[in-house]
CSV table of C-alpha atoms and ligand atoms in Angstrom, one decimal:
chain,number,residue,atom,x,y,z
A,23,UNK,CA,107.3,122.1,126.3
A,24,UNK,CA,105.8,123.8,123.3
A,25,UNK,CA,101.9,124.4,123.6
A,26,UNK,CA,100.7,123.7,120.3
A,27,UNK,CA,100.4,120.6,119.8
A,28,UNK,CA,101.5,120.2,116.3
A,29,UNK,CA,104.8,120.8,117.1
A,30,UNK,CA,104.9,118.9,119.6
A,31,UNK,CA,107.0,115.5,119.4
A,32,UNK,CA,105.9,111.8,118.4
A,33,UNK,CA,107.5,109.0,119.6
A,34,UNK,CA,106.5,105.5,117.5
A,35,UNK,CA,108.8,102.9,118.4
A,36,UNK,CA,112.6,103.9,118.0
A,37,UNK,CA,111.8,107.3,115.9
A,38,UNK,CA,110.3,110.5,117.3
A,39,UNK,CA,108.9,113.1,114.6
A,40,UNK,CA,109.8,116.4,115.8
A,41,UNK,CA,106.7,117.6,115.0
A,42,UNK,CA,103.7,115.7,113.7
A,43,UNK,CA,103.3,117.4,110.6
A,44,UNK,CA,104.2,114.5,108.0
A,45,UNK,CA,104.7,114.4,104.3
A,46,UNK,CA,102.3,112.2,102.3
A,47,UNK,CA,103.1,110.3,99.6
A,48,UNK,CA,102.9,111.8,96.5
A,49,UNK,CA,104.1,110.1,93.1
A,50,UNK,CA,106.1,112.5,90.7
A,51,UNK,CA,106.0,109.5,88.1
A,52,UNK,CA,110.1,110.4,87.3
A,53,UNK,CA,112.0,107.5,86.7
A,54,UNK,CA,113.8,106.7,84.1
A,55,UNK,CA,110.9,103.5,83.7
A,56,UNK,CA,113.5,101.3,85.5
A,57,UNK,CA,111.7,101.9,89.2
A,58,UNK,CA,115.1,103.7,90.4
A,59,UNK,CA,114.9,106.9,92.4
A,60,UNK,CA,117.1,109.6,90.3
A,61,UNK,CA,119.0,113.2,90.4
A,62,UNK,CA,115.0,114.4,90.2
A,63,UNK,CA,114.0,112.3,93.4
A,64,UNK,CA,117.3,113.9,95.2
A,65,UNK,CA,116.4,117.2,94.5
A,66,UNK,CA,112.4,117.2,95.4
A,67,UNK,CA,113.0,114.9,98.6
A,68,UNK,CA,116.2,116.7,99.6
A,69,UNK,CA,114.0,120.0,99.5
A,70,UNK,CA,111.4,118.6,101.8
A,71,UNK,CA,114.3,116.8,104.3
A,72,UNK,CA,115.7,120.7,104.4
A,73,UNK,CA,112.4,122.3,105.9
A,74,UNK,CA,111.5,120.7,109.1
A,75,UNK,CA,108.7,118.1,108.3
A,76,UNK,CA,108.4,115.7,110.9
A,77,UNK,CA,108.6,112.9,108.7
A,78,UNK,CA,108.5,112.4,105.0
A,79,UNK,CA,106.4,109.3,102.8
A,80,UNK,CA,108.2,108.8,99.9
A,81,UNK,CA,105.9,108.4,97.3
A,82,UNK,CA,104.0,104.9,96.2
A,83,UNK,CA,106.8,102.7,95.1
A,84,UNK,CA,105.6,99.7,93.6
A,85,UNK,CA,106.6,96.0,94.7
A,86,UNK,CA,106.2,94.2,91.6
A,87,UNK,CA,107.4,95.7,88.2
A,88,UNK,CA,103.0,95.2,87.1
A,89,UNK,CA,102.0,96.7,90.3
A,90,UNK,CA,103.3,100.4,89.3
A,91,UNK,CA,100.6,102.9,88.6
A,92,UNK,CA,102.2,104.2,85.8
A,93,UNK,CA,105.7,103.5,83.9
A,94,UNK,CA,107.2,106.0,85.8
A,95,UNK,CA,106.5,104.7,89.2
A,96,UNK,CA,109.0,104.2,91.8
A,97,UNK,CA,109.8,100.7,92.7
A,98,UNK,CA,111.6,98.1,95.1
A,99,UNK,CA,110.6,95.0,92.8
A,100,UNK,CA,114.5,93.7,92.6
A,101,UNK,CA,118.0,93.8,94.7
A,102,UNK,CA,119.7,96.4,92.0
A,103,UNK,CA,117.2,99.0,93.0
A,104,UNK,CA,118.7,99.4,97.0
A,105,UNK,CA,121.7,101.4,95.8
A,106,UNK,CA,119.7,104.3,94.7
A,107,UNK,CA,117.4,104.3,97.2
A,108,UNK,CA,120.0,104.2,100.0
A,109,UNK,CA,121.2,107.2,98.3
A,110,UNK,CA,118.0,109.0,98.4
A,111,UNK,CA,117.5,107.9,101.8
A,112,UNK,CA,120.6,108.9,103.3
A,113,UNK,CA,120.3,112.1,101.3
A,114,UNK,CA,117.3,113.1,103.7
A,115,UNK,CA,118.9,111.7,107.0
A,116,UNK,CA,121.8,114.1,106.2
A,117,UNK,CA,119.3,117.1,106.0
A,118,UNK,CA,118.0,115.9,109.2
A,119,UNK,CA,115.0,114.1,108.1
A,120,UNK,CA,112.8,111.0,108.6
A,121,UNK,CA,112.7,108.8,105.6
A,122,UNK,CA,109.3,107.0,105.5
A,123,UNK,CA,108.5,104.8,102.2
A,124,UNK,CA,104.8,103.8,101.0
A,125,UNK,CA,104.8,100.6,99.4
A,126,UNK,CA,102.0,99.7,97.0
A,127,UNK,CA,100.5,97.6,94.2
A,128,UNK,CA,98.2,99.4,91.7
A,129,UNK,CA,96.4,96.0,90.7
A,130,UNK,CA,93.8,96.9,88.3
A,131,UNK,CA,94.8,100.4,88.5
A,132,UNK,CA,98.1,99.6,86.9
A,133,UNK,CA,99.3,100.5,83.5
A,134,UNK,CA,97.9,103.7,84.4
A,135,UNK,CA,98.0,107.2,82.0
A,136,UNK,CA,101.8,109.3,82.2
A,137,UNK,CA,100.3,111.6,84.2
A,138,UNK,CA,103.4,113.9,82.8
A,139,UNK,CA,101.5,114.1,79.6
A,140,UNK,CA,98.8,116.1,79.7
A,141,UNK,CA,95.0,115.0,79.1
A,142,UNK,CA,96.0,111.1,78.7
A,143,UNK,CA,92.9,108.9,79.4
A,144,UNK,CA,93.1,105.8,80.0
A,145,UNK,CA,96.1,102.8,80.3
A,146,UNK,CA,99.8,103.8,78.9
A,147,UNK,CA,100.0,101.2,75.6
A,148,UNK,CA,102.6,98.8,75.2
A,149,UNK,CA,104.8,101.5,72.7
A,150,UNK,CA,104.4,103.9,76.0
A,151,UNK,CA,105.7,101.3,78.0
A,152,UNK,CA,102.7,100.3,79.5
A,153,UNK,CA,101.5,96.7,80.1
A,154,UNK,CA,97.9,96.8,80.0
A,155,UNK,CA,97.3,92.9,79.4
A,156,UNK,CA,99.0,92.0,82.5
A,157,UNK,CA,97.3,93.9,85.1
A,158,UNK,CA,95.9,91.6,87.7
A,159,UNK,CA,92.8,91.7,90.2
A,160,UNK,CA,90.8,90.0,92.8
A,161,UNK,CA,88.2,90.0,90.2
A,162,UNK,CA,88.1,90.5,86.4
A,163,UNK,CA,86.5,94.1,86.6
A,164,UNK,CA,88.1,96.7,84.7
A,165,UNK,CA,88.2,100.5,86.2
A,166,UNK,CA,85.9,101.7,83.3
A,167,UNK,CA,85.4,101.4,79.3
A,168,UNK,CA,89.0,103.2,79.4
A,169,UNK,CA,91.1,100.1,81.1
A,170,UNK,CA,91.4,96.9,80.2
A,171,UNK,CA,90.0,93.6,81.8
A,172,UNK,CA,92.3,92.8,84.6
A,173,UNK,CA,93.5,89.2,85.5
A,174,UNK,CA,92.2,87.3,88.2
A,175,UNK,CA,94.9,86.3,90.9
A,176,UNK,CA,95.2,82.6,91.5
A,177,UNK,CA,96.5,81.6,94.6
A,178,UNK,CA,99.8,80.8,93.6
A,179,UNK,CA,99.8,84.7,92.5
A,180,UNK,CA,98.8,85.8,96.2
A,181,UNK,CA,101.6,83.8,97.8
A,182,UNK,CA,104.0,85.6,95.3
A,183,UNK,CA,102.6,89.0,96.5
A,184,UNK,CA,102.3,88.8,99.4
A,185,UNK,CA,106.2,87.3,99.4
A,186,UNK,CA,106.8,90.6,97.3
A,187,UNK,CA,105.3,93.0,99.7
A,188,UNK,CA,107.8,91.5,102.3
A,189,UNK,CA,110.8,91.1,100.3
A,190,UNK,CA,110.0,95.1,99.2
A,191,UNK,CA,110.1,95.9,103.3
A,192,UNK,CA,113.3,94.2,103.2
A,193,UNK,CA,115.1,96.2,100.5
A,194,UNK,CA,113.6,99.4,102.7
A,195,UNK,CA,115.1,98.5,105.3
A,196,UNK,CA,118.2,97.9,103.8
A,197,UNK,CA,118.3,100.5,102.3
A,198,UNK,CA,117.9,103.0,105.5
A,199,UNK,CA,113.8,103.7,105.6
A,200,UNK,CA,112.6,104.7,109.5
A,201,UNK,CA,109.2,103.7,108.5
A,202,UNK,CA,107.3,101.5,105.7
A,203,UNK,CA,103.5,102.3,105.1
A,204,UNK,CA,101.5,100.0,103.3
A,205,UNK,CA,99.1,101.0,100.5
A,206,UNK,CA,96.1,100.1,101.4
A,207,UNK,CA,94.0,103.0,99.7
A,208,UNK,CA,92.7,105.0,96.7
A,209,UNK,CA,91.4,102.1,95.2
A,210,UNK,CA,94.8,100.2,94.7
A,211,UNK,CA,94.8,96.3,95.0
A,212,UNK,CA,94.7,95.8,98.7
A,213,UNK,CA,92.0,98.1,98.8
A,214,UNK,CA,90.3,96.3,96.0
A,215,UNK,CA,90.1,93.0,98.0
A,216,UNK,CA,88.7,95.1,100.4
A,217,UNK,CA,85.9,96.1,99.2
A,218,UNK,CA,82.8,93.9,97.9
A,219,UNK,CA,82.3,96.2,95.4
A,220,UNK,CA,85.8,95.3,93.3
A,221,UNK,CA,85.9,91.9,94.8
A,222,UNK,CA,83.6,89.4,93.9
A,223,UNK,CA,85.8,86.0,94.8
A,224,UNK,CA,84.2,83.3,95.8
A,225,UNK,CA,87.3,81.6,97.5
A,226,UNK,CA,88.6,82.5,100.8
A,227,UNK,CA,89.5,85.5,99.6
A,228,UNK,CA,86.5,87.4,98.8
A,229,UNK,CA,82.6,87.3,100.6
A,230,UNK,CA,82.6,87.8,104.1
A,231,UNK,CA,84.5,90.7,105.7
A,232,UNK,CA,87.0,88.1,107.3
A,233,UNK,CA,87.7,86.4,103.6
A,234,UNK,CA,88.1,90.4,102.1
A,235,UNK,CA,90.9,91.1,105.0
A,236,UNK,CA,92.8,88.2,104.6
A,237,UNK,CA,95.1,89.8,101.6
A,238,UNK,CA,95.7,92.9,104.0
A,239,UNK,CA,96.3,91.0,107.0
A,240,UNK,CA,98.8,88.5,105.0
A,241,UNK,CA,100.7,91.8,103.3
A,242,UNK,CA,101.0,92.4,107.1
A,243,UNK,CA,102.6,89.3,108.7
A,244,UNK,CA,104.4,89.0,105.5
A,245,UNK,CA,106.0,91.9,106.2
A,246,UNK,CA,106.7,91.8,109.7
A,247,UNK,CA,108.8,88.5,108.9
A,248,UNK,CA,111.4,90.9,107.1
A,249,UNK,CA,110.5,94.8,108.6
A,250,UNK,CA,112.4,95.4,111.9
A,251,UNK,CA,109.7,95.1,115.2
A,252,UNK,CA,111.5,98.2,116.5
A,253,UNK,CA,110.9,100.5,113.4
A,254,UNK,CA,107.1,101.6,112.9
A,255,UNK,CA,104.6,100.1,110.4
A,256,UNK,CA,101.8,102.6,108.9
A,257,UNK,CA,99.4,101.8,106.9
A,258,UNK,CA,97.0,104.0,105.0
A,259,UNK,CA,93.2,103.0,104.2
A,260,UNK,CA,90.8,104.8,102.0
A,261,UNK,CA,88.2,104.5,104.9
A,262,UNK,CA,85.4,104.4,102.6
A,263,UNK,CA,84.5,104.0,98.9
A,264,UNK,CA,81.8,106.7,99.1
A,265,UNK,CA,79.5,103.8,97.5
A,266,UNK,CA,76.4,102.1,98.7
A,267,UNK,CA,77.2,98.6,99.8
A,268,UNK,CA,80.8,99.3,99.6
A,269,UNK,CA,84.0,99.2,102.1
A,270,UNK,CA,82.7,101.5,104.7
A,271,UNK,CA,83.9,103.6,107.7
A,272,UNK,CA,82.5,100.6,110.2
A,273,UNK,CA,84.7,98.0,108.4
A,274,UNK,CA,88.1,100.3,108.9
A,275,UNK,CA,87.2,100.5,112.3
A,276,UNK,CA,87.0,96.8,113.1
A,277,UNK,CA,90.1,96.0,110.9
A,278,UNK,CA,92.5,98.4,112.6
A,279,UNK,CA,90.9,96.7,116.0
A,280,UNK,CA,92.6,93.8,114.3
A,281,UNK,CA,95.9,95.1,112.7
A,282,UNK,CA,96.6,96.9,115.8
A,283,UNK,CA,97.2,93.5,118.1
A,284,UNK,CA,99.2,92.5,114.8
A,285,UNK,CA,101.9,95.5,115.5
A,286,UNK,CA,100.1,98.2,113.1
A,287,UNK,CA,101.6,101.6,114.7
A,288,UNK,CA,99.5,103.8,112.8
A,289,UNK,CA,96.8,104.2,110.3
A,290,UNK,CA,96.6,107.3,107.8
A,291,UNK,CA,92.8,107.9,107.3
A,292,UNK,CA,91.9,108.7,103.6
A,293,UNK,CA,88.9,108.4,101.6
A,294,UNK,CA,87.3,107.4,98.3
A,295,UNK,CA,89.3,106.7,94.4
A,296,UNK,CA,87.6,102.8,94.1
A,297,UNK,CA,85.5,103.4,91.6
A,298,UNK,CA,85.4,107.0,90.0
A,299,UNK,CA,81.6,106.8,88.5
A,300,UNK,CA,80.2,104.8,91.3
A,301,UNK,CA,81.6,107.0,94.3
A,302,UNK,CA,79.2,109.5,95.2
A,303,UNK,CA,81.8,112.2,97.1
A,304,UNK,CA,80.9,114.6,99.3
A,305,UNK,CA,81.4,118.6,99.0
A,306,UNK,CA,85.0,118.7,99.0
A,307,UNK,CA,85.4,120.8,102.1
A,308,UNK,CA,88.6,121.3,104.3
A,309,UNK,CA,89.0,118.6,106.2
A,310,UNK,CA,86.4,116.3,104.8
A,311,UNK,CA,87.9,113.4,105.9
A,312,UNK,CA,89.0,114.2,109.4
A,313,UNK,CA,85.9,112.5,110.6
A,314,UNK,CA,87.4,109.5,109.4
A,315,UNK,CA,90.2,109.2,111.4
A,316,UNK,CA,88.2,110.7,114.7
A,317,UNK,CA,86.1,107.7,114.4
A,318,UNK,CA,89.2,105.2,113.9
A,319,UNK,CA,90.7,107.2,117.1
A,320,UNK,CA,87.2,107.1,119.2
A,321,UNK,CA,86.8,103.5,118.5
A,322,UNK,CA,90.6,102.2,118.4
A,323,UNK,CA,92.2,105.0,121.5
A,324,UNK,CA,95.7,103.2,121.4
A,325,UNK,CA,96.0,102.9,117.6
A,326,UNK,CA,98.0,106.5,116.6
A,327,UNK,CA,96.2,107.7,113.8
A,328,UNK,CA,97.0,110.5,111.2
A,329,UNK,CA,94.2,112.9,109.3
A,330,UNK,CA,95.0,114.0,105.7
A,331,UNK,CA,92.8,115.6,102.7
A,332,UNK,CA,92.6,119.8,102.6
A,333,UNK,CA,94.4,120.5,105.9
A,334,UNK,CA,95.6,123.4,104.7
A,335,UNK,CA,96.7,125.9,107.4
A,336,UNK,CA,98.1,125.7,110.7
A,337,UNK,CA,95.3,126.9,112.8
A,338,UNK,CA,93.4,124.0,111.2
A,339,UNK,CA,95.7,121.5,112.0
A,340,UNK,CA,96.4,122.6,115.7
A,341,UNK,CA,92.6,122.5,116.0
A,342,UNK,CA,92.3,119.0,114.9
A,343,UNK,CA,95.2,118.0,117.2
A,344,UNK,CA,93.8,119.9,119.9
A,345,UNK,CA,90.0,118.6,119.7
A,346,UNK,CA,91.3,114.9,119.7
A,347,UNK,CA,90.5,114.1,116.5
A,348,UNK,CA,94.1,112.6,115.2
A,349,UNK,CA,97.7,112.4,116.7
A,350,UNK,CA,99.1,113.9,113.4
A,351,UNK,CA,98.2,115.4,110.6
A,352,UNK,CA,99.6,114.5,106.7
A,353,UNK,CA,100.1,117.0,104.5
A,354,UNK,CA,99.9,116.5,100.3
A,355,UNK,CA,99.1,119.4,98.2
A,356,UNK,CA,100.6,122.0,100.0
A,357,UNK,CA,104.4,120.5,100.3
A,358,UNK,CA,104.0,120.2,96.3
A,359,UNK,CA,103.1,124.5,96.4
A,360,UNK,CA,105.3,125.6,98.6
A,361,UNK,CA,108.1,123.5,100.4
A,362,UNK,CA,108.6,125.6,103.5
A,363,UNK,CA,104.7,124.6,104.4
A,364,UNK,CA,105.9,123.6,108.0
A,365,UNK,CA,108.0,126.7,108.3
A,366,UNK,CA,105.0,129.0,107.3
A,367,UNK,CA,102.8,127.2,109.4
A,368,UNK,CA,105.0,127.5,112.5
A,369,UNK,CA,105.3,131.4,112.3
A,370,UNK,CA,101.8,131.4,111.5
A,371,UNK,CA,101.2,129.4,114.6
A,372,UNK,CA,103.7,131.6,116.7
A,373,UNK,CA,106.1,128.8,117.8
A,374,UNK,CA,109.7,129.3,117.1
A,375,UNK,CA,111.3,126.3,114.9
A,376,UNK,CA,114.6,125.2,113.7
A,377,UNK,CA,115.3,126.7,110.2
A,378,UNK,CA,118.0,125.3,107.5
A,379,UNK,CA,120.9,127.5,109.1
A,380,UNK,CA,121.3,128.8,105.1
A,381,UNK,CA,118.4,130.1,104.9
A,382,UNK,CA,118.1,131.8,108.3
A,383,UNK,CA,118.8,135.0,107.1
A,384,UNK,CA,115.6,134.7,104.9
A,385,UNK,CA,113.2,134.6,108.1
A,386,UNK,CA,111.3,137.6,108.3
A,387,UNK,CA,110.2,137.5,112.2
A,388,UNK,CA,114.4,137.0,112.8
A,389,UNK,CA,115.6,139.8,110.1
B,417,FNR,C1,98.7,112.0,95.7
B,417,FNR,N1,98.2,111.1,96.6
B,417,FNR,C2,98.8,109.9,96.8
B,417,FNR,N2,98.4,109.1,97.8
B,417,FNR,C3,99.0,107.9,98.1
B,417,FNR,O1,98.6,107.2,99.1
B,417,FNR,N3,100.1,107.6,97.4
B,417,FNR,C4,100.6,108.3,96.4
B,417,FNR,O2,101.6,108.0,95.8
B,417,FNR,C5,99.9,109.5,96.1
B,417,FNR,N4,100.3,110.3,95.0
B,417,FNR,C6,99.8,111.5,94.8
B,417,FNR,C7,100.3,112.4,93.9
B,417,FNR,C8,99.8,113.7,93.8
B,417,FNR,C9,100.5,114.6,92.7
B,417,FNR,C10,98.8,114.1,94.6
B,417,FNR,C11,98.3,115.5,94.5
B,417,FNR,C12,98.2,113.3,95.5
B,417,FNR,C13,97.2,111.6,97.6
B,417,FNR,C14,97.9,112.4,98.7
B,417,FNR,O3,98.8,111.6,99.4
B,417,FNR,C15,96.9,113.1,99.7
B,417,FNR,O4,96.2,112.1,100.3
B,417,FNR,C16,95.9,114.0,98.9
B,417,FNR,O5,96.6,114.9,98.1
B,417,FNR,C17,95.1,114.8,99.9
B,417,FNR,O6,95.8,115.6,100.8
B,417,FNR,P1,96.0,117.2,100.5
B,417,FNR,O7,96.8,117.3,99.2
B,417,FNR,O8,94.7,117.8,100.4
B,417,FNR,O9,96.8,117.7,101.6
């Protein structure tokens, strides 16, 4: 019965977020290079799970061992990496929390710098246990005079993607995960067969809009063969490149028309990251990109749909809610500065949440 909105409940399917404040994905490029979630992925994921987020993205994990974005990459490439995650998973269920997963290919984004180090440019090298003559594509374009030449994905390649994608949904669901979201964003290889500007195939694969979906869409069936129909499926699109004569805001409209009949529960609306010199980005503002995801909700009213990029506060959030413009709001930068972000934001709003029963005592409106 709670008036603001944001902490109000959502029901997708068989989960219901308590609130509909959600955790994006955020690599922490941690691993020990073997893809497996560690002691370090306990502790930052078990902090979230402790402080009331309606749901949690774990961050990109890749499904190939060349699709990570950097050697340090979480990833579901192989059977033997389950074990960990069902420990990682069930270490957030016990804390109360959902347990969302993004699943991703970096494509010709792979390779990329440890971001660990500081002022890396540029692919990790071979001796940094990168893989930079591997990297594949739709096209052979590389990122910039920095990256090397990706290869160009034959069909046989596709199949074996695509089968990867689904076999990575499988080990998710194995190993607990409420909710898969596909990486379809920021420039990484679904969203580089989206766009005209990174894909310049001439097979059925690349030209028309129809032929630049058809990798998305397949990720999708593929995935639905081995993701439960009961749990939800997200997917998140950078909903334009910010470049003339590239994917556009129009285009992610008429493709979550499509996804949506294909069981898509909800699109997470970001922006931009294709091509860094090309883009031409505008002031980054709060909320720059919320206008994204109101046009995706205008044009697509039963597809849920999720705003993200400098929602920073709660009043900006409820407003967003409030005005129509999403049905919940994700949350990056500020979970990474403080982890009690939907704490803060619920006495800021005035609405009176659960805390972690050990750190009640710490509440300053209930000393
Ligand atoms: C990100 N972002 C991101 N996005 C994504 O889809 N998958 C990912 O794994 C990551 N990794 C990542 C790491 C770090 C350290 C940052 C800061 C960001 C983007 C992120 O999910 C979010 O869209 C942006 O940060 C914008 O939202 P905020 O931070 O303004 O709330």
């Amino acid at each position: 019965n709670c008036q603001v909105k944001l902490f109000q409940p959502l029901n997708i399917k068989n989960v219901t977020l308590k609130n509909r404040l959600i955790v994006a994905p955020m690599c922490i490029f941690s691993t020990h290079s073997d893809g497996k979630p560690n002691s370090l992925h306990l502790i930052h994921y078990g902090n979230l799970a402790l402080r009331g987020a309606g749901l949690i993205i774990v961050e990109a994990t890749a499904v190939q061992e060349i699709g990570r974005i950097t050697p340090y990459d979480l990833g579901l490439w192989s059977d033997e990496q389950i074990a960990p995650f069902k420990a990682l998973v069930e270490n957030m269920h016990f804390q109360g929390s959902l347990a969302g997963i993004q699943l991703a290919h970096a494509g010709r984004k792979a390779s990329g710098p440890n971001e660990l180090l500081r002022n890396q440019k540029g692919m990790s090298t071979i001796e940094e246990g990168g893989w930079p003559e591997k990297i594949v594509a739709p096209s052979p374009i590389p990122v910039d005079n920095d990256w090397a030449t990706p290869n160009e994905l034959n069909k046989e390649q596709i199949k074996q993607l695509i089968n990867d994608f689904a076999n990575a949904a499988r080990r998710a669901n194995e190993a607990g995960f409420d909710v898969v979201e596909i990486h379809a964003a920021h420039g990484y290889l679904i969203h580089q067969f989206l766009s005209p500007i990174t894909n310049k195939r001439t097979d059925e694969y690349g030209g028309s809009f129809e032929n630049r979906i058809r990798l998305c869409l397949e990720v999708i069936e593929g995935i639905k063969t081995q993701w439960p129909a009961e749990k939800p499926l997200f997917i998140r699109f950078s909903c334009t490149d910010f470049i003339e004569n590239g994917w556009n805001i129009q285009e992610t409209v008429k493709l979550c028309t499509i996804i949506k009949k294909m069981g898509i529960d909800v699109v997470d609306c970001s922006a931009g990251a294709l091509d860094g010199r090309l883009q031409n980005l505008p002031p980054l503002v709060p909320g720059y990109q919320v206008p994204y995801a109101h046009e995706v909700k205008k044009q697509n009213p039963d597809m849920l749909v999720t705003a993200v990029g400098l929602i920073t506060n709660g009043k900006q959030a409820e407003e967003i809610l409030q005005n129509d413009y999403a049905d919940a709001i994700t949350v990056g930068r500020s979970f990474l500065r403080d982890s009690s972000t939907v704490l803060n934001w619920a006495d800021e709003l005035g609405v009176d949440i659960e805390w972690p029963c050990q750190y009640s005592r710490a509440r300053i409106s209930k000393n």
